[in-house]
CSV table of C-alpha atoms in Angstrom, one decimal:
chain,number,residue,atom,x,y,z
A,294,UNK,CA,16.3,94.7,105.7
A,295,UNK,CA,18.0,94.2,109.2
A,296,UNK,CA,21.3,95.5,110.6
A,297,UNK,CA,22.3,91.4,110.7
A,298,UNK,CA,21.5,90.8,107.5
A,299,UNK,CA,22.7,93.3,105.9
A,300,UNK,CA,26.1,92.4,107.4
A,301,UNK,CA,25.8,88.9,106.1
A,302,UNK,CA,25.0,90.2,103.1
A,303,UNK,CA,28.1,92.6,102.4
A,304,UNK,CA,30.7,89.1,104.1
A,305,UNK,CA,29.2,86.9,101.5
A,306,UNK,CA,29.7,89.6,98.3
A,307,UNK,CA,33.2,90.3,100.0
A,308,UNK,CA,33.9,86.3,99.6
A,309,UNK,CA,32.0,86.9,96.2
A,310,UNK,CA,34.0,89.9,94.8
A,311,UNK,CA,37.6,87.8,95.4
A,312,UNK,CA,36.3,85.3,92.7
A,313,UNK,CA,35.1,87.5,89.9
A,314,UNK,CA,37.4,90.7,90.7
A,315,UNK,CA,40.1,88.4,91.0
A,316,UNK,CA,42.0,89.1,87.4
A,317,UNK,CA,41.8,93.1,88.4
A,318,UNK,CA,44.9,93.4,90.1
A,319,UNK,CA,48.5,92.2,89.9
A,320,UNK,CA,48.9,90.2,94.2
A,321,UNK,CA,51.4,94.1,94.7
A,322,UNK,CA,48.1,96.0,94.0
A,323,UNK,CA,46.4,98.4,97.0
A,324,UNK,CA,43.2,98.2,96.8
A,325,UNK,CA,40.4,100.2,98.7
A,326,UNK,CA,37.1,98.0,99.4
A,327,UNK,CA,33.3,98.8,100.2
A,328,UNK,CA,30.2,97.5,100.2
A,329,UNK,CA,27.0,98.9,98.2
A,330,UNK,CA,23.4,99.0,96.7
A,331,UNK,CA,22.4,99.8,93.7
A,332,UNK,CA,18.7,100.3,92.9
A,333,UNK,CA,17.3,100.4,88.8
A,334,UNK,CA,14.3,100.7,86.9
A,335,UNK,CA,14.6,99.8,83.0
A,336,UNK,CA,11.8,101.2,81.1
A,337,UNK,CA,11.5,100.7,77.6
A,338,UNK,CA,8.3,101.4,75.6
A,339,UNK,CA,7.5,100.9,72.2
A,340,UNK,CA,5.9,104.3,70.6
A,341,UNK,CA,3.7,102.5,68.0
A,342,UNK,CA,1.3,101.7,71.1
A,343,UNK,CA,0.9,105.6,70.5
A,344,UNK,CA,0.9,105.9,67.1
A,345,UNK,CA,0.8,102.6,64.8
A,346,UNK,CA,3.6,105.4,62.7
A,347,UNK,CA,5.6,105.5,65.8
A,348,UNK,CA,5.6,101.5,64.9
A,349,UNK,CA,9.6,101.3,64.9
A,350,UNK,CA,10.2,103.9,67.7
A,351,UNK,CA,11.3,103.6,71.4
A,352,UNK,CA,11.1,105.1,74.3
A,353,UNK,CA,14.2,104.4,77.2
A,354,UNK,CA,13.6,105.6,80.6
A,355,UNK,CA,15.9,104.7,83.2
A,356,UNK,CA,16.8,106.0,87.1
A,357,UNK,CA,19.1,104.7,89.2
A,358,UNK,CA,20.3,105.2,92.9
A,359,UNK,CA,23.4,104.1,94.6
A,360,UNK,CA,24.9,103.9,98.5
A,361,UNK,CA,28.1,103.6,99.4
A,362,UNK,CA,29.6,102.9,103.2
A,363,UNK,CA,27.2,99.3,103.6
A,364,UNK,CA,24.7,100.9,101.6
A,365,UNK,CA,24.3,103.7,104.6
A,366,UNK,CA,24.6,106.5,102.4
A,367,UNK,CA,24.2,108.5,99.5
A,368,UNK,CA,26.8,108.0,96.3
A,369,UNK,CA,24.9,108.9,93.6
A,370,UNK,CA,21.4,109.7,91.5
A,371,UNK,CA,21.3,109.2,88.1
A,372,UNK,CA,18.0,109.4,85.2
A,373,UNK,CA,18.5,108.3,81.5
A,374,UNK,CA,16.4,108.7,78.8
A,375,UNK,CA,16.3,107.8,75.5
A,376,UNK,CA,15.1,107.3,71.8
A,377,UNK,CA,15.7,104.6,69.8
A,378,UNK,CA,14.5,103.2,66.5
A,379,UNK,CA,14.1,99.2,65.6
A,380,UNK,CA,15.9,98.3,62.4
A,381,UNK,CA,14.7,94.9,63.5
A,382,UNK,CA,13.4,92.6,66.3
A,383,UNK,CA,16.8,92.0,66.8
A,384,UNK,CA,19.1,95.2,66.4
A,385,UNK,CA,17.7,98.9,67.2
A,386,UNK,CA,19.6,102.3,67.8
A,387,UNK,CA,19.7,104.9,70.0
A,388,UNK,CA,20.4,108.4,71.1
A,389,UNK,CA,19.8,110.1,74.4
A,390,UNK,CA,20.8,112.2,77.5
A,391,UNK,CA,21.5,111.5,81.3
A,392,UNK,CA,22.0,113.8,84.6
A,393,UNK,CA,24.4,112.3,87.3
A,394,UNK,CA,24.5,113.6,90.7
A,395,UNK,CA,27.5,112.8,92.9
A,396,UNK,CA,27.1,113.0,96.5
A,397,UNK,CA,31.3,113.1,98.1
A,398,UNK,CA,31.8,113.2,101.9
A,399,UNK,CA,32.8,116.5,102.4
A,400,UNK,CA,32.4,119.0,98.6
A,401,UNK,CA,29.5,120.3,97.3
A,402,UNK,CA,27.2,117.6,95.1
A,403,UNK,CA,28.8,117.3,91.8
A,404,UNK,CA,26.7,117.1,88.4
A,405,UNK,CA,27.6,115.5,85.1
A,406,UNK,CA,25.6,115.2,82.1
A,407,UNK,CA,26.4,113.6,79.6
A,408,UNK,CA,25.2,112.5,76.3
A,409,UNK,CA,24.5,108.9,74.7
A,410,UNK,CA,24.8,106.4,71.4
A,411,UNK,CA,23.9,102.6,71.8
A,412,UNK,CA,23.3,99.8,69.3
A,413,UNK,CA,21.8,97.2,71.0
A,414,UNK,CA,21.4,93.7,70.1
A,415,UNK,CA,19.5,90.9,71.3
A,416,UNK,CA,18.6,87.1,70.3
A,417,UNK,CA,17.2,84.1,71.5
A,418,UNK,CA,20.2,80.7,71.6
A,419,UNK,CA,19.1,77.0,72.2
A,420,UNK,CA,21.5,77.4,75.7
A,421,UNK,CA,19.8,80.8,76.4
A,422,UNK,CA,19.4,84.9,75.3
A,423,UNK,CA,21.9,86.9,74.9
A,424,UNK,CA,22.0,90.7,74.4
A,425,UNK,CA,24.9,92.7,73.7
A,426,UNK,CA,24.7,97.0,73.8
A,427,UNK,CA,27.8,99.1,72.5
A,428,UNK,CA,27.4,102.1,74.4
A,429,UNK,CA,29.7,105.8,73.6
A,430,UNK,CA,29.7,108.5,75.5
A,431,UNK,CA,30.0,112.3,75.8
A,432,UNK,CA,30.7,113.1,79.3
A,433,UNK,CA,30.5,116.9,80.1
A,434,UNK,CA,31.5,116.5,84.3
A,435,UNK,CA,31.9,119.8,86.0
A,436,UNK,CA,35.7,120.7,86.8
A,437,UNK,CA,36.7,118.4,84.0
A,438,UNK,CA,38.0,119.4,80.8
A,439,UNK,CA,37.6,118.9,77.9
A,440,UNK,CA,34.4,116.9,77.0
A,441,UNK,CA,35.3,112.9,77.7
A,442,UNK,CA,35.0,110.5,75.8
A,443,UNK,CA,34.1,107.5,76.9
A,444,UNK,CA,32.8,103.6,75.1
A,445,UNK,CA,31.6,100.6,78.0
A,446,UNK,CA,30.4,97.4,76.1
A,447,UNK,CA,27.7,95.7,78.0
A,448,UNK,CA,27.2,90.9,77.2
A,449,UNK,CA,24.9,89.5,79.2
A,450,UNK,CA,23.1,86.0,79.0
A,451,UNK,CA,20.2,84.3,81.0
A,452,UNK,CA,18.5,81.1,80.9
A,453,UNK,CA,15.5,79.3,82.7
A,454,UNK,CA,16.3,76.9,85.8
A,455,UNK,CA,13.8,74.8,84.1
A,456,UNK,CA,11.8,75.1,81.3
A,457,UNK,CA,9.3,77.4,81.0
A,458,UNK,CA,10.5,78.8,84.2
A,459,UNK,CA,9.8,82.3,85.3
A,460,UNK,CA,13.3,82.7,87.6
A,461,UNK,CA,16.4,82.7,85.6
A,462,UNK,CA,20.3,82.5,85.6
A,463,UNK,CA,21.7,85.6,84.3
A,464,UNK,CA,25.6,87.0,83.9
A,465,UNK,CA,26.7,89.8,82.3
A,466,UNK,CA,29.6,92.0,82.3
A,467,UNK,CA,30.6,95.6,80.8
A,468,UNK,CA,33.9,96.5,80.4
A,469,UNK,CA,34.6,100.8,80.1
A,470,UNK,CA,37.1,102.6,77.9
A,471,UNK,CA,38.0,106.3,77.9
A,472,UNK,CA,38.6,107.9,74.6
A,473,UNK,CA,41.0,110.7,75.4
A,474,UNK,CA,42.4,112.4,78.7
A,475,UNK,CA,41.2,115.4,80.9
A,476,UNK,CA,42.2,117.3,83.5
A,477,UNK,CA,42.5,117.5,86.2
A,478,UNK,CA,45.0,113.8,85.8
A,479,UNK,CA,42.3,111.2,84.3
A,480,UNK,CA,44.8,109.6,81.8
A,481,UNK,CA,43.0,107.7,78.6
A,482,UNK,CA,42.3,103.5,78.7
A,483,UNK,CA,40.7,101.1,81.1
A,484,UNK,CA,38.1,103.0,83.0
A,485,UNK,CA,36.3,100.3,84.9
A,486,UNK,CA,34.7,96.7,84.7
A,487,UNK,CA,31.5,95.7,86.2
A,488,UNK,CA,30.6,91.9,86.5
A,489,UNK,CA,27.5,90.9,87.3
A,490,UNK,CA,25.5,87.4,88.7
A,491,UNK,CA,22.2,86.6,89.9
A,492,UNK,CA,18.6,85.7,89.4
A,493,UNK,CA,16.0,87.0,87.2
A,494,UNK,CA,11.9,86.6,87.7
A,495,UNK,CA,9.8,87.6,84.9
A,496,UNK,CA,6.6,88.5,86.2
A,497,UNK,CA,5.2,88.5,82.5
A,498,UNK,CA,6.8,89.8,79.5
A,499,UNK,CA,6.4,92.7,80.1
A,500,UNK,CA,8.2,92.8,83.8
A,501,UNK,CA,11.5,91.4,85.0
A,502,UNK,CA,13.5,91.5,88.8
A,503,UNK,CA,16.7,91.3,88.9
A,504,UNK,CA,19.1,90.7,91.9
A,505,UNK,CA,22.8,89.9,92.9
A,506,UNK,CA,26.3,90.7,93.2
A,507,UNK,CA,27.4,93.0,91.3
A,508,UNK,CA,31.6,93.5,91.2
A,509,UNK,CA,32.9,97.1,90.2
A,510,UNK,CA,36.8,97.8,89.8
A,511,UNK,CA,37.3,101.0,89.1
A,512,UNK,CA,40.9,102.4,87.8
A,513,UNK,CA,42.4,105.4,87.8
A,514,UNK,CA,45.3,106.6,86.4
A,515,UNK,CA,47.5,109.7,86.8
A,516,UNK,CA,50.8,110.8,85.2
A,517,UNK,CA,53.3,112.4,85.5
A,518,UNK,CA,57.0,113.8,84.7
A,519,UNK,CA,58.2,111.3,87.2
A,520,UNK,CA,56.0,108.2,87.2
A,521,UNK,CA,53.1,106.4,86.4
A,522,UNK,CA,51.2,105.5,89.4
A,523,UNK,CA,47.5,103.3,89.3
A,524,UNK,CA,45.0,103.6,92.2
A,525,UNK,CA,42.0,100.7,92.4
A,526,UNK,CA,38.7,100.4,94.1
A,527,UNK,CA,36.5,97.4,94.2
A,528,UNK,CA,33.1,97.8,95.3
A,529,UNK,CA,31.0,94.8,96.7
A,530,UNK,CA,27.1,95.9,95.4
A,531,UNK,CA,23.9,94.0,96.3
A,532,UNK,CA,21.9,95.4,93.2
A,533,UNK,CA,18.4,95.4,92.3
A,534,UNK,CA,16.9,96.3,89.4
A,535,UNK,CA,13.0,96.2,87.9
A,536,UNK,CA,13.1,96.1,83.9
A,537,UNK,CA,9.6,96.6,82.7
A,538,UNK,CA,9.1,96.5,78.2
A,539,UNK,CA,5.7,98.5,77.8
């Protein structure tokens, strides 16, 4: 991507952020902002292709690269794996592990090991496809105690732009809530919100790519003896994701 194209994309993202993220903070709140690029590849494989006795079992493999400072600096690398069991064509249960490496500006790489469980629901309606994902995480973060418990609720909607079109409108939102406090200074409660608007293109029933704008609002809550303080960051993200269903 050329510097001129990146700059135009950043301006569009910032404008979009004012619409998607306007609910996030009051007018008096100071918000740090940045343009970022996130890349994602997620594969869900049915294990019945290996052995018919595993027909209801699924494998989840995911990798992400995240870049900050207008997409010029590596921010995080994420790998996630899990095993799922299909309760029906529309519902599945999952258990997995993730590792996240964060690359601060002037500090050593920080590592996080994460265990996660989720319920995944899908449905097809006349007005579009719906997905709901409820995920619980136990986050083992370097130099942070105790283990952080976090709940994530994800809802996704997609609809073809015309009948049987490979191109679809995609909208989704995910809310993150911390269920306990950790040291140093992270309090339970609202953690962040991610909202996405973009387009999806299906190459086949097994391969799909989605590209669009993601607004990420992160809230930090610090409580001292004298006051409670909230710090906010809003990231305007160019999100590019590929999904494989095997």
